[in-house]
Amino acid sequence: MKQKLKLTRRQFLKASAAAAALAGTAGATRYFVPKAGAEGPAVAREVQYVRTTCSPNCTLACGIRAMVVDGQIKALLPSNDYPEPEYGPRGCLRGLSFINLIYGPDRIKKPLIRTGDRGKGDFKEVSWEEALDYTAGRLKEIAARYGPESIGFIFQVGGTGHVQKGAWIALSTLVGWSLIHPYDQNGDLPMFWPMTFGVQSEELEPLEWLNSRYIAIFGSNVLVTRLIDADLLIKARNNGARVVVFDPNYSPTAAKADEWVQLKPSSDAALALGIARLIVTEKLYEADFIKTFTDLPLLVRLDTGKRLRAQEIQGLEPPAALPEYREAFVAYNGRPLAVNPEKLDLPGDVILEGEVEVELRDGARIKAKPIFQLLKEQLGRYTPAYVEQETRVPAATVVRLAREMAAAKPLNVIYGASNYQWYHGDLKGRALALLPVLTGNIGKPGAGISTYAGQYKIRFDIQDWWFPKAPRWVPWLYILHGPTTSMTASWPRNGLKALIYGWGNPLDQHNMADRLRQMALQNELELIVGLDFSLTTSCRYSDVVFPAATWYEKTELVTTPLHPYMQLQQPAIKPLYESHSELWMARELARRLNPGFEQHFFPGLDENAAAEKAIELLLAKGGPPVAGITLDQLKKGPVRVHSEAPGDRQIPFYEQVQFKKPFPPISRPAALAATARFVKSGRIEFYKEEDTFIRLGETLPVHKPPFNESEYALNPQVKGKYQFAYITRNSLYRVHSTHSNNIWMNELQDNRPRVFLNPEDAAARGIKEGDLVEAYNDRGRVRGYAALDPGQGRQVVVFEQGWWSRYLEEDFYNSLTYPFIKPTHEVYFTPGIWSPNTAWNEALCDVRKVGEGQ
């Protein structure tokens, strides 16, 4: 009997990389291709291999070797040149098939100006001169009429484009346009991070998973969304780490876990608080850790609900010369103690439980309790029985999980974007953060809580290139929702009148409640300008389209939060047709808007030479994370970004815990003062005393069911009318909207969008596998073919996002969603750090066969 050969994905990639290396390790070689019908010897043709980086909106940043013959890319191959072999080779079928987009039929060849109605895709091809002159003229006209801030610029994931995206950000600051940050626009901003830790977000690098002993995954599908590093999760499990997946749906990641815990959608906070209750009541917490690094020993006044401040207490003085973003609060060890927010050095005898009475400076006596005591009291309601009622997780399982997590060190919690893209995603994150913090699993190898969404984190200083002038920012949700009375962000005095976008497809990906499309069709947006290499849905709604070079046709600098290496994009081929890099476009437009602005963009140099100058500036001014890294080094291969941890590992809060440095670490590009004010105690904070939190009953983490304060508050009549949660999850076949028009990826899906349902829910509606169905509500609809999945939770409809509307009979899958703004997200505003976050999954719908009930 013949033995079947089994080849793992990693073995396949290594074999591919080895074959590529044999074909041309020196960067170029020659091979023989006989001309068809030719006589005589074969003709030798030069083959070049160019090391570059794949850079869609994922966090994987795969190094790629592009095989180039006669100026054409013939193949894209995984690189295998990482100093740590565990990180290579890298590359997935999406990235390796990007060649279909470079040379595909949707490639934009020349600048376009609209000739027909928006959305119809009627354009005329024009010269660059005409397109740039027309665009500059319209922008000047709109700025003169409404103010330059009425022009908005959307960019995507700065970590994949420090140079090219930075050029347009710089232009926006020079001209005075409004910048729109991608993190909250994409719904990827985990708001519990600034609320609890004072940072934008943090991630434990995948190689650190191998140091974890318990990995609790809440709503993250690592084997799809972090495909390239997923083998490290499997290796961690094989090395003895326990992997438990918490998800309403049985996912590929759940299939590889030790345990799948199915729970109701958006009930994670109830489960986390039930686990925390057991940890607290059974004294499984690390008392010394929470006394040193958290606000749990600090006193809260029972009369006001505010933290007790040192200057309020008779005979107590706050430490001198504190920064304006700090507050000196009070702890108690038999007497009140002024807590220095710049020093993590409370005595070990401060109390965590009980009630005290203290005298104020005016002679009044008030009662106060430590935050830990208040937390313990609040956790009292989250009994195993209550948690089972709210989550459907058996009570005995809740107890077992709590004891497991408390005992296993290091504990690693992964909190997925699909899970926090809900109205109360911040509450869930604050509750889940209790688990590693109470057990002391922060700032240590293999430990912590991570979110792994997007590539927004700026890991070094970029001020000199990105911000020649102070930027103006407008949160995305206000553009769709309109300004609110409680907003702390600025708003253009005449609203938004023009939109420039790049590196994204906002009219498919972000048109919540079809608002953006309405703004385009009703001419509320008087000018829409797109920068893209493919003619996307958004391009069809644009007035001007600039043909952009792909990432294989330009020079760029790439870092991501998940992947610890800085990498260079080197052009494998010249820009096709009449496309150019975004830096070139920004420079040309800057000259037309104001000749003085051109100086920022290295005039006189070709676009790649200018990009290299920008990289040299970024490295020279980038600070400690890039100290010693040079452009020449990057041309030779990837280089690790520096950190305070041994081996430059990415271990969140390592310096805070190991060196007792106050929270938060800096979140670039914001100044420390802009984020440290979120945690004025200089510690991890679970108690939020701002008035909005008090009014909403969210001073401490709490479970609130979905829809009560969103869908039902917006329209009480939908309660009972629409009973399915509508989830738009990431697809294995796309990176959001990128690859929607990739012929290989579409063939793997039979060219059919699908609506995923539990078979019992489908049967109740007479739906069978493969039926054409639609998910719908009062706002919109999307159609697809029914896929019945017994592992899917009940009363959940799943549609895989990223399909362009042309594949959906012009439906928009985000038309079912709504731009809810949660008040706690408005308490502060620091762009891309504390800002209203899009709640994609806070949507109700129903489902039926197409043609029924219409």
mmCIF file with all atom_site columns, N, CA and C in Angstrom, residues 241-298:
data_model
loop_
_atom_site.group_PDB
_atom_site.id
_atom_site.type_symbol
_atom_site.label_atom_id
_atom_site.label_alt_id
_atom_site.label_comp_id
_atom_site.label_asym_id
_atom_site.label_entity_id
_atom_site.label_seq_id
_atom_site.pdbx_PDB_ins_code
_atom_site.Cartn_x
_atom_site.Cartn_y
_atom_site.Cartn_z
_atom_site.occupancy
_atom_site.B_iso_or_equiv
_atom_site.pdbx_formal_charge
_atom_site.auth_seq_id
_atom_site.auth_comp_id
_atom_site.auth_asym_id
_atom_site.auth_atom_id
_atom_site.pdbx_PDB_model_num
ATOM 1   N N  . ALA A 1 241 ? 0.539   24.533 26.497 1.00 0.00 ? 241 ALA A N  1
ATOM 2   C CA . ALA A 1 241 ? -0.394  25.607 26.858 1.00 0.00 ? 241 ALA A CA 1
ATOM 3   C C  . ALA A 1 241 ? -1.825  25.135 26.627 1.00 0.00 ? 241 ALA A C  1
ATOM 4   N N  . ARG A 1 242 ? -2.709  25.469 27.521 1.00 0.00 ? 242 ARG A N  1
ATOM 5   C CA . ARG A 1 242 ? -4.125  25.160 27.333 1.00 0.00 ? 242 ARG A CA 1
ATOM 6   C C  . ARG A 1 242 ? -4.756  26.287 26.530 1.00 0.00 ? 242 ARG A C  1
ATOM 7   N N  . VAL A 1 243 ? -5.428  25.952 25.436 1.00 0.00 ? 243 VAL A N  1
ATOM 8   C CA . VAL A 1 243 ? -6.069  26.925 24.566 1.00 0.00 ? 243 VAL A CA 1
ATOM 9   C C  . VAL A 1 243 ? -7.572  26.752 24.675 1.00 0.00 ? 243 VAL A C  1
ATOM 10  N N  . VAL A 1 244 ? -8.268  27.814 25.111 1.00 0.00 ? 244 VAL A N  1
ATOM 11  C CA . VAL A 1 244 ? -9.719  27.780 25.267 1.00 0.00 ? 244 VAL A CA 1
ATOM 12  C C  . VAL A 1 244 ? -10.310 28.916 24.447 1.00 0.00 ? 244 VAL A C  1
ATOM 13  N N  . VAL A 1 245 ? -11.256 28.591 23.592 1.00 0.00 ? 245 VAL A N  1
ATOM 14  C CA . VAL A 1 245 ? -11.890 29.578 22.724 1.00 0.00 ? 245 VAL A CA 1
ATOM 15  C C  . VAL A 1 245 ? -13.312 29.838 23.216 1.00 0.00 ? 245 VAL A C  1
ATOM 16  N N  . PHE A 1 246 ? -13.633 31.115 23.412 1.00 0.00 ? 246 PHE A N  1
ATOM 17  C CA . PHE A 1 246 ? -14.968 31.544 23.838 1.00 0.00 ? 246 PHE A CA 1
ATOM 18  C C  . PHE A 1 246 ? -15.614 32.252 22.643 1.00 0.00 ? 246 PHE A C  1
ATOM 19  N N  . ASP A 1 247 ? -16.666 31.678 22.112 1.00 0.00 ? 247 ASP A N  1
ATOM 20  C CA . ASP A 1 247 ? -17.248 32.237 20.890 1.00 0.00 ? 247 ASP A CA 1
ATOM 21  C C  . ASP A 1 247 ? -18.653 31.681 20.715 1.00 0.00 ? 247 ASP A C  1
ATOM 22  N N  . PRO A 1 248 ? -19.603 32.503 20.238 1.00 0.00 ? 248 PRO A N  1
ATOM 23  C CA . PRO A 1 248 ? -20.934 31.960 19.935 1.00 0.00 ? 248 PRO A CA 1
ATOM 24  C C  . PRO A 1 248 ? -20.903 30.933 18.815 1.00 0.00 ? 248 PRO A C  1
ATOM 25  N N  . ASN A 1 249 ? -19.886 31.031 17.939 1.00 0.00 ? 249 ASN A N  1
ATOM 26  C CA . ASN A 1 249 ? -19.817 30.165 16.761 1.00 0.00 ? 249 ASN A CA 1
ATOM 27  C C  . ASN A 1 249 ? -18.571 29.282 16.807 1.00 0.00 ? 249 ASN A C  1
ATOM 28  N N  . TYR A 1 250 ? -18.725 28.079 16.279 1.00 0.00 ? 250 TYR A N  1
ATOM 29  C CA . TYR A 1 250 ? -17.610 27.140 16.199 1.00 0.00 ? 250 TYR A CA 1
ATOM 30  C C  . TYR A 1 250 ? -16.737 27.555 15.022 1.00 0.00 ? 250 TYR A C  1
ATOM 31  N N  . SER A 1 251 ? -15.542 28.039 15.313 1.00 0.00 ? 251 SER A N  1
ATOM 32  C CA . SER A 1 251 ? -14.651 28.599 14.303 1.00 0.00 ? 251 SER A CA 1
ATOM 33  C C  . SER A 1 251 ? -13.490 27.646 14.029 1.00 0.00 ? 251 SER A C  1
ATOM 34  N N  . PRO A 1 252 ? -12.704 27.924 12.979 1.00 0.00 ? 252 PRO A N  1
ATOM 35  C CA . PRO A 1 252 ? -11.486 27.128 12.763 1.00 0.00 ? 252 PRO A CA 1
ATOM 36  C C  . PRO A 1 252 ? -10.554 27.157 13.967 1.00 0.00 ? 252 PRO A C  1
ATOM 37  N N  . THR A 1 253 ? -10.501 28.281 14.674 1.00 0.00 ? 253 THR A N  1
ATOM 38  C CA . THR A 1 253 ? -9.654  28.348 15.861 1.00 0.00 ? 253 THR A CA 1
ATOM 39  C C  . THR A 1 253 ? -10.209 27.465 16.972 1.00 0.00 ? 253 THR A C  1
ATOM 40  N N  . ALA A 1 254 ? -11.531 27.461 17.127 1.00 0.00 ? 254 ALA A N  1
ATOM 41  C CA . ALA A 1 254 ? -12.145 26.583 18.124 1.00 0.00 ? 254 ALA A CA 1
ATOM 42  C C  . ALA A 1 254 ? -11.847 25.120 17.816 1.00 0.00 ? 254 ALA A C  1
ATOM 43  N N  . ALA A 1 255 ? -11.780 24.789 16.522 1.00 0.00 ? 255 ALA A N  1
ATOM 44  C CA . ALA A 1 255 ? -11.509 23.403 16.129 1.00 0.00 ? 255 ALA A CA 1
ATOM 45  C C  . ALA A 1 255 ? -10.116 22.950 16.555 1.00 0.00 ? 255 ALA A C  1
ATOM 46  N N  . LYS A 1 256 ? -9.191  23.905 16.729 1.00 0.00 ? 256 LYS A N  1
ATOM 47  C CA . LYS A 1 256 ? -7.823  23.566 17.111 1.00 0.00 ? 256 LYS A CA 1
ATOM 48  C C  . LYS A 1 256 ? -7.565  23.748 18.605 1.00 0.00 ? 256 LYS A C  1
ATOM 49  N N  . ALA A 1 257 ? -8.580  24.165 19.341 1.00 0.00 ? 257 ALA A N  1
ATOM 50  C CA . ALA A 1 257 ? -8.402  24.457 20.762 1.00 0.00 ? 257 ALA A CA 1
ATOM 51  C C  . ALA A 1 257 ? -8.605  23.216 21.616 1.00 0.00 ? 257 ALA A C  1
ATOM 52  N N  . ASP A 1 258 ? -8.197  23.317 22.863 1.00 0.00 ? 258 ASP A N  1
ATOM 53  C CA . ASP A 1 258 ? -8.491  22.257 23.834 1.00 0.00 ? 258 ASP A CA 1
ATOM 54  C C  . ASP A 1 258 ? -9.960  22.255 24.214 1.00 0.00 ? 258 ASP A C  1
ATOM 55  N N  . GLU A 1 259 ? -10.577 23.455 24.164 1.00 0.00 ? 259 GLU A N  1
ATOM 56  C CA . GLU A 1 259 ? -11.968 23.556 24.588 1.00 0.00 ? 259 GLU A CA 1
ATOM 57  C C  . GLU A 1 259 ? -12.632 24.719 23.866 1.00 0.00 ? 259 GLU A C  1
ATOM 58  N N  . TRP A 1 260 ? -13.852 24.514 23.447 1.00 0.00 ? 260 TRP A N  1
ATOM 59  C CA . TRP A 1 260 ? -14.686 25.582 22.906 1.00 0.00 ? 260 TRP A CA 1
ATOM 60  C C  . TRP A 1 260 ? -15.815 25.836 23.886 1.00 0.00 ? 260 TRP A C  1
ATOM 61  N N  . VAL A 1 261 ? -15.921 27.071 24.355 1.00 0.00 ? 261 VAL A N  1
ATOM 62  C CA . VAL A 1 261 ? -16.989 27.470 25.265 1.00 0.00 ? 261 VAL A CA 1
ATOM 63  C C  . VAL A 1 261 ? -17.947 28.341 24.463 1.00 0.00 ? 261 VAL A C  1
ATOM 64  N N  . GLN A 1 262 ? -19.138 27.813 24.193 1.00 0.00 ? 262 GLN A N  1
ATOM 65  C CA . GLN A 1 262 ? -20.119 28.570 23.422 1.00 0.00 ? 262 GLN A CA 1
ATOM 66  C C  . GLN A 1 262 ? -20.936 29.446 24.366 1.00 0.00 ? 262 GLN A C  1
ATOM 67  N N  . LEU A 1 263 ? -21.059 30.722 24.003 1.00 0.00 ? 263 LEU A N  1
ATOM 68  C CA . LEU A 1 263 ? -21.830 31.642 24.821 1.00 0.00 ? 263 LEU A CA 1
ATOM 69  C C  . LEU A 1 263 ? -22.686 32.533 23.934 1.00 0.00 ? 263 LEU A C  1
ATOM 70  N N  . LYS A 1 264 ? -23.637 33.196 24.520 1.00 0.00 ? 264 LYS A N  1
ATOM 71  C CA . LYS A 1 264 ? -24.523 34.081 23.769 1.00 0.00 ? 264 LYS A CA 1
ATOM 72  C C  . LYS A 1 264 ? -23.737 35.277 23.239 1.00 0.00 ? 264 LYS A C  1
ATOM 73  N N  . PRO A 1 265 ? -24.135 35.826 22.079 1.00 0.00 ? 265 PRO A N  1
ATOM 74  C CA . PRO A 1 265 ? -23.430 36.992 21.541 1.00 0.00 ? 265 PRO A CA 1
ATOM 75  C C  . PRO A 1 265 ? -23.397 38.147 22.534 1.00 0.00 ? 265 PRO A C  1
ATOM 76  N N  . SER A 1 266 ? -22.214 38.747 22.642 1.00 0.00 ? 266 SER A N  1
ATOM 77  C CA . SER A 1 266 ? -21.991 39.934 23.471 1.00 0.00 ? 266 SER A CA 1
ATOM 78  C C  . SER A 1 266 ? -22.308 39.717 24.944 1.00 0.00 ? 266 SER A C  1
ATOM 79  N N  . SER A 1 267 ? -22.070 38.496 25.425 1.00 0.00 ? 267 SER A N  1
ATOM 80  C CA . SER A 1 267 ? -22.265 38.215 26.849 1.00 0.00 ? 267 SER A CA 1
ATOM 81  C C  . SER A 1 267 ? -20.940 37.994 27.568 1.00 0.00 ? 267 SER A C  1
ATOM 82  N N  . ASP A 1 268 ? -19.826 38.318 26.908 1.00 0.00 ? 268 ASP A N  1
ATOM 83  C CA . ASP A 1 268 ? -18.496 38.029 27.452 1.00 0.00 ? 268 ASP A CA 1
ATOM 84  C C  . ASP A 1 268 ? -18.247 38.730 28.785 1.00 0.00 ? 268 ASP A C  1
ATOM 85  N N  . ALA A 1 269 ? -18.788 39.953 28.940 1.00 0.00 ? 269 ALA A N  1
ATOM 86  C CA . ALA A 1 269 ? -18.549 40.669 30.196 1.00 0.00 ? 269 ALA A CA 1
ATOM 87  C C  . ALA A 1 269 ? -19.136 39.902 31.377 1.00 0.00 ? 269 ALA A C  1
ATOM 88  N N  . ALA A 1 270 ? -20.318 39.333 31.191 1.00 0.00 ? 270 ALA A N  1
ATOM 89  C CA . ALA A 1 270 ? -20.934 38.568 32.282 1.00 0.00 ? 270 ALA A CA 1
ATOM 90  C C  . ALA A 1 270 ? -20.058 37.384 32.666 1.00 0.00 ? 270 ALA A C  1
ATOM 91  N N  . LEU A 1 271 ? -19.520 36.691 31.655 1.00 0.00 ? 271 LEU A N  1
ATOM 92  C CA . LEU A 1 271 ? -18.654 35.550 31.942 1.00 0.00 ? 271 LEU A CA 1
ATOM 93  C C  . LEU A 1 271 ? -17.374 36.000 32.643 1.00 0.00 ? 271 LEU A C  1
ATOM 94  N N  . ALA A 1 272 ? -16.740 37.068 32.122 1.00 0.00 ? 272 ALA A N  1
ATOM 95  C CA . ALA A 1 272 ? -15.493 37.547 32.717 1.00 0.00 ? 272 ALA A CA 1
ATOM 96  C C  . ALA A 1 272 ? -15.708 37.990 34.158 1.00 0.00 ? 272 ALA A C  1
ATOM 97  N N  . LEU A 1 273 ? -16.828 38.662 34.423 1.00 0.00 ? 273 LEU A N  1
ATOM 98  C CA . LEU A 1 273 ? -17.095 39.120 35.783 1.00 0.00 ? 273 LEU A CA 1
ATOM 99  C C  . LEU A 1 273 ? -17.428 37.956 36.714 1.00 0.00 ? 273 LEU A C  1
ATOM 100 N N  . GLY A 1 274 ? -18.060 36.918 36.171 1.00 0.00 ? 274 GLY A N  1
ATOM 101 C CA . GLY A 1 274 ? -18.290 35.723 36.975 1.00 0.00 ? 274 GLY A CA 1
ATOM 102 C C  . GLY A 1 274 ? -16.983 35.033 37.332 1.00 0.00 ? 274 GLY A C  1
ATOM 103 N N  . ILE A 1 275 ? -16.048 34.984 36.382 1.00 0.00 ? 275 ILE A N  1
ATOM 104 C CA . ILE A 1 275 ? -14.727 34.414 36.664 1.00 0.00 ? 275 ILE A CA 1
ATOM 105 C C  . ILE A 1 275 ? -13.996 35.275 37.688 1.00 0.00 ? 275 ILE A C  1
ATOM 106 N N  . ALA A 1 276 ? -14.062 36.614 37.504 1.00 0.00 ? 276 ALA A N  1
ATOM 107 C CA . ALA A 1 276 ? -13.394 37.517 38.443 1.00 0.00 ? 276 ALA A CA 1
ATOM 108 C C  . ALA A 1 276 ? -13.968 37.365 39.856 1.00 0.00 ? 276 ALA A C  1
ATOM 109 N N  . ARG A 1 277 ? -15.280 37.135 39.956 1.00 0.00 ? 277 ARG A N  1
ATOM 110 C CA . ARG A 1 277 ? -15.901 36.959 41.274 1.00 0.00 ? 277 ARG A CA 1
ATOM 111 C C  . ARG A 1 277 ? -15.285 35.773 42.002 1.00 0.00 ? 277 ARG A C  1
ATOM 112 N N  . LEU A 1 278 ? -15.111 34.669 41.285 1.00 0.00 ? 278 LEU A N  1
ATOM 113 C CA . LEU A 1 278 ? -14.514 33.487 41.916 1.00 0.00 ? 278 LEU A CA 1
ATOM 114 C C  . LEU A 1 278 ? -13.074 33.762 42.328 1.00 0.00 ? 278 LEU A C  1
ATOM 115 N N  . ILE A 1 279 ? -12.335 34.471 41.488 1.00 0.00 ? 279 ILE A N  1
ATOM 116 C CA . ILE A 1 279 ? -10.939 34.796 41.798 1.00 0.00 ? 279 ILE A CA 1
ATOM 117 C C  . ILE A 1 279 ? -10.864 35.651 43.057 1.00 0.00 ? 279 ILE A C  1
ATOM 118 N N  . VAL A 1 280 ? -11.799 36.581 43.200 1.00 0.00 ? 280 VAL A N  1
ATOM 119 C CA . VAL A 1 280 ? -11.793 37.465 44.369 1.00 0.00 ? 280 VAL A CA 1
ATOM 120 C C  . VAL A 1 280 ? -12.291 36.740 45.615 1.00 0.00 ? 280 VAL A C  1
ATOM 121 N N  . THR A 1 281 ? -13.424 36.058 45.520 1.00 0.00 ? 281 THR A N  1
ATOM 122 C CA . THR A 1 281 ? -14.006 35.432 46.717 1.00 0.00 ? 281 THR A CA 1
ATOM 123 C C  . THR A 1 281 ? -13.146 34.286 47.241 1.00 0.00 ? 281 THR A C  1
ATOM 124 N N  . GLU A 1 282 ? -12.445 33.595 46.339 1.00 0.00 ? 282 GLU A N  1
ATOM 125 C CA . GLU A 1 282 ? -11.581 32.495 46.776 1.00 0.00 ? 282 GLU A CA 1
ATOM 126 C C  . GLU A 1 282 ? -10.144 32.958 47.002 1.00 0.00 ? 282 GLU A C  1
ATOM 127 N N  . LYS A 1 283 ? -9.926  34.285 46.943 1.00 0.00 ? 283 LYS A N  1
ATOM 128 C CA . LYS A 1 283 ? -8.617  34.891 47.198 1.00 0.00 ? 283 LYS A CA 1
ATOM 129 C C  . LYS A 1 283 ? -7.516  34.275 46.324 1.00 0.00 ? 283 LYS A C  1
ATOM 130 N N  . LEU A 1 284 ? -7.843  34.143 45.059 1.00 0.00 ? 284 LEU A N  1
ATOM 131 C CA . LEU A 1 284 ? -6.879  33.619 44.089 1.00 0.00 ? 284 LEU A CA 1
ATOM 132 C C  . LEU A 1 284 ? -6.127  34.744 43.379 1.00 0.00 ? 284 LEU A C  1
ATOM 133 N N  . TYR A 1 285 ? -6.301  35.966 43.849 1.00 0.00 ? 285 TYR A N  1
ATOM 134 C CA . TYR A 1 285 ? -5.667  37.107 43.214 1.00 0.00 ? 285 TYR A CA 1
ATOM 135 C C  . TYR A 1 285 ? -4.280  37.360 43.800 1.00 0.00 ? 285 TYR A C  1
ATOM 136 N N  . GLU A 1 286 ? -3.497  38.183 43.097 1.00 0.00 ? 286 GLU A N  1
ATOM 137 C CA . GLU A 1 286 ? -2.152  38.560 43.540 1.00 0.00 ? 286 GLU A CA 1
ATOM 138 C C  . GLU A 1 286 ? -2.247  39.920 44.227 1.00 0.00 ? 286 GLU A C  1
ATOM 139 N N  . ALA A 1 287 ? -2.358  39.919 45.538 1.00 0.00 ? 287 ALA A N  1
ATOM 140 C CA . ALA A 1 287 ? -2.593  41.152 46.287 1.00 0.00 ? 287 ALA A CA 1
ATOM 141 C C  . ALA A 1 287 ? -1.469  42.156 46.099 1.00 0.00 ? 287 ALA A C  1
ATOM 142 N N  . ASP A 1 288 ? -0.224  41.708 46.154 1.00 0.00 ? 288 ASP A N  1
ATOM 143 C CA . ASP A 1 288 ? 0.902   42.634 46.018 1.00 0.00 ? 288 ASP A CA 1
ATOM 144 C C  . ASP A 1 288 ? 0.891   43.302 44.641 1.00 0.00 ? 288 ASP A C  1
ATOM 145 N N  . PHE A 1 289 ? 0.540   42.547 43.621 1.00 0.00 ? 289 PHE A N  1
ATOM 146 C CA . PHE A 1 289 ? 0.528   43.107 42.269 1.00 0.00 ? 289 PHE A CA 1
ATOM 147 C C  . PHE A 1 289 ? -0.539  44.190 42.156 1.00 0.00 ? 289 PHE A C  1
ATOM 148 N N  . ILE A 1 290 ? -1.718  43.909 42.643 1.00 0.00 ? 290 ILE A N  1
ATOM 149 C CA . ILE A 1 290 ? -2.783  44.893 42.452 1.00 0.00 ? 290 ILE A CA 1
ATOM 150 C C  . ILE A 1 290 ? -2.593  46.103 43.366 1.00 0.00 ? 290 ILE A C  1
ATOM 151 N N  . LYS A 1 291 ? -1.925  45.934 44.499 1.00 0.00 ? 291 LYS A N  1
ATOM 152 C CA . LYS A 1 291 ? -1.618  47.094 45.336 1.00 0.00 ? 291 LYS A CA 1
ATOM 153 C C  . LYS A 1 291 ? -0.581  48.003 44.674 1.00 0.00 ? 291 LYS A C  1
ATOM 154 N N  . THR A 1 292 ? 0.323   47.405 43.943 1.00 0.00 ? 292 THR A N  1
ATOM 155 C CA . THR A 1 292 ? 1.419   48.165 43.334 1.00 0.00 ? 292 THR A CA 1
ATOM 156 C C  . THR A 1 292 ? 1.019   48.815 42.023 1.00 0.00 ? 292 THR A C  1
ATOM 157 N N  . PHE A 1 293 ? 0.281   48.101 41.179 1.00 0.00 ? 293 PHE A N  1
ATOM 158 C CA . PHE A 1 293 ? 0.123   48.534 39.796 1.00 0.00 ? 293 PHE A CA 1
ATOM 159 C C  . PHE A 1 293 ? -1.292  48.971 39.418 1.00 0.00 ? 293 PHE A C  1
ATOM 160 N N  . THR A 1 294 ? -2.258  48.886 40.332 1.00 0.00 ? 294 THR A N  1
ATOM 161 C CA . THR A 1 294 ? -3.632  49.223 39.971 1.00 0.00 ? 294 THR A CA 1
ATOM 162 C C  . THR A 1 294 ? -4.201  50.290 40.908 1.00 0.00 ? 294 THR A C  1
ATOM 163 N N  . ASP A 1 295 ? -5.373  50.779 40.541 1.00 0.00 ? 295 ASP A N  1
ATOM 164 C CA . ASP A 1 295 ? -6.074  51.755 41.388 1.00 0.00 ? 295 ASP A CA 1
ATOM 165 C C  . ASP A 1 295 ? -6.939  51.089 42.449 1.00 0.00 ? 295 ASP A C  1
ATOM 166 N N  . LEU A 1 296 ? -6.906  49.777 42.556 1.00 0.00 ? 296 LEU A N  1
ATOM 167 C CA . LEU A 1 296 ? -7.825  49.087 43.451 1.00 0.00 ? 296 LEU A CA 1
ATOM 168 C C  . LEU A 1 296 ? -7.648  49.446 44.929 1.00 0.00 ? 296 LEU A C  1
ATOM 169 N N  . PRO A 1 297 ? -6.451  49.870 45.410 1.00 0.00 ? 297 PRO A N  1
ATOM 170 C CA . PRO A 1 297 ? -6.362  50.302 46.821 1.00 0.00 ? 297 PRO A CA 1
ATOM 171 C C  . PRO A 1 297 ? -6.868  51.727 47.050 1.00 0.00 ? 297 PRO A C  1
ATOM 172 N N  . LEU A 1 298 ? -7.131  52.512 46.009 1.00 0.00 ? 298 LEU A N  1
ATOM 173 C CA . LEU A 1 298 ? -7.479  53.916 46.174 1.00 0.00 ? 298 LEU A CA 1
ATOM 174 C C  . LEU A 1 298 ? -8.898  54.055 46.722 1.00 0.00 ? 298 LEU A C  1
#
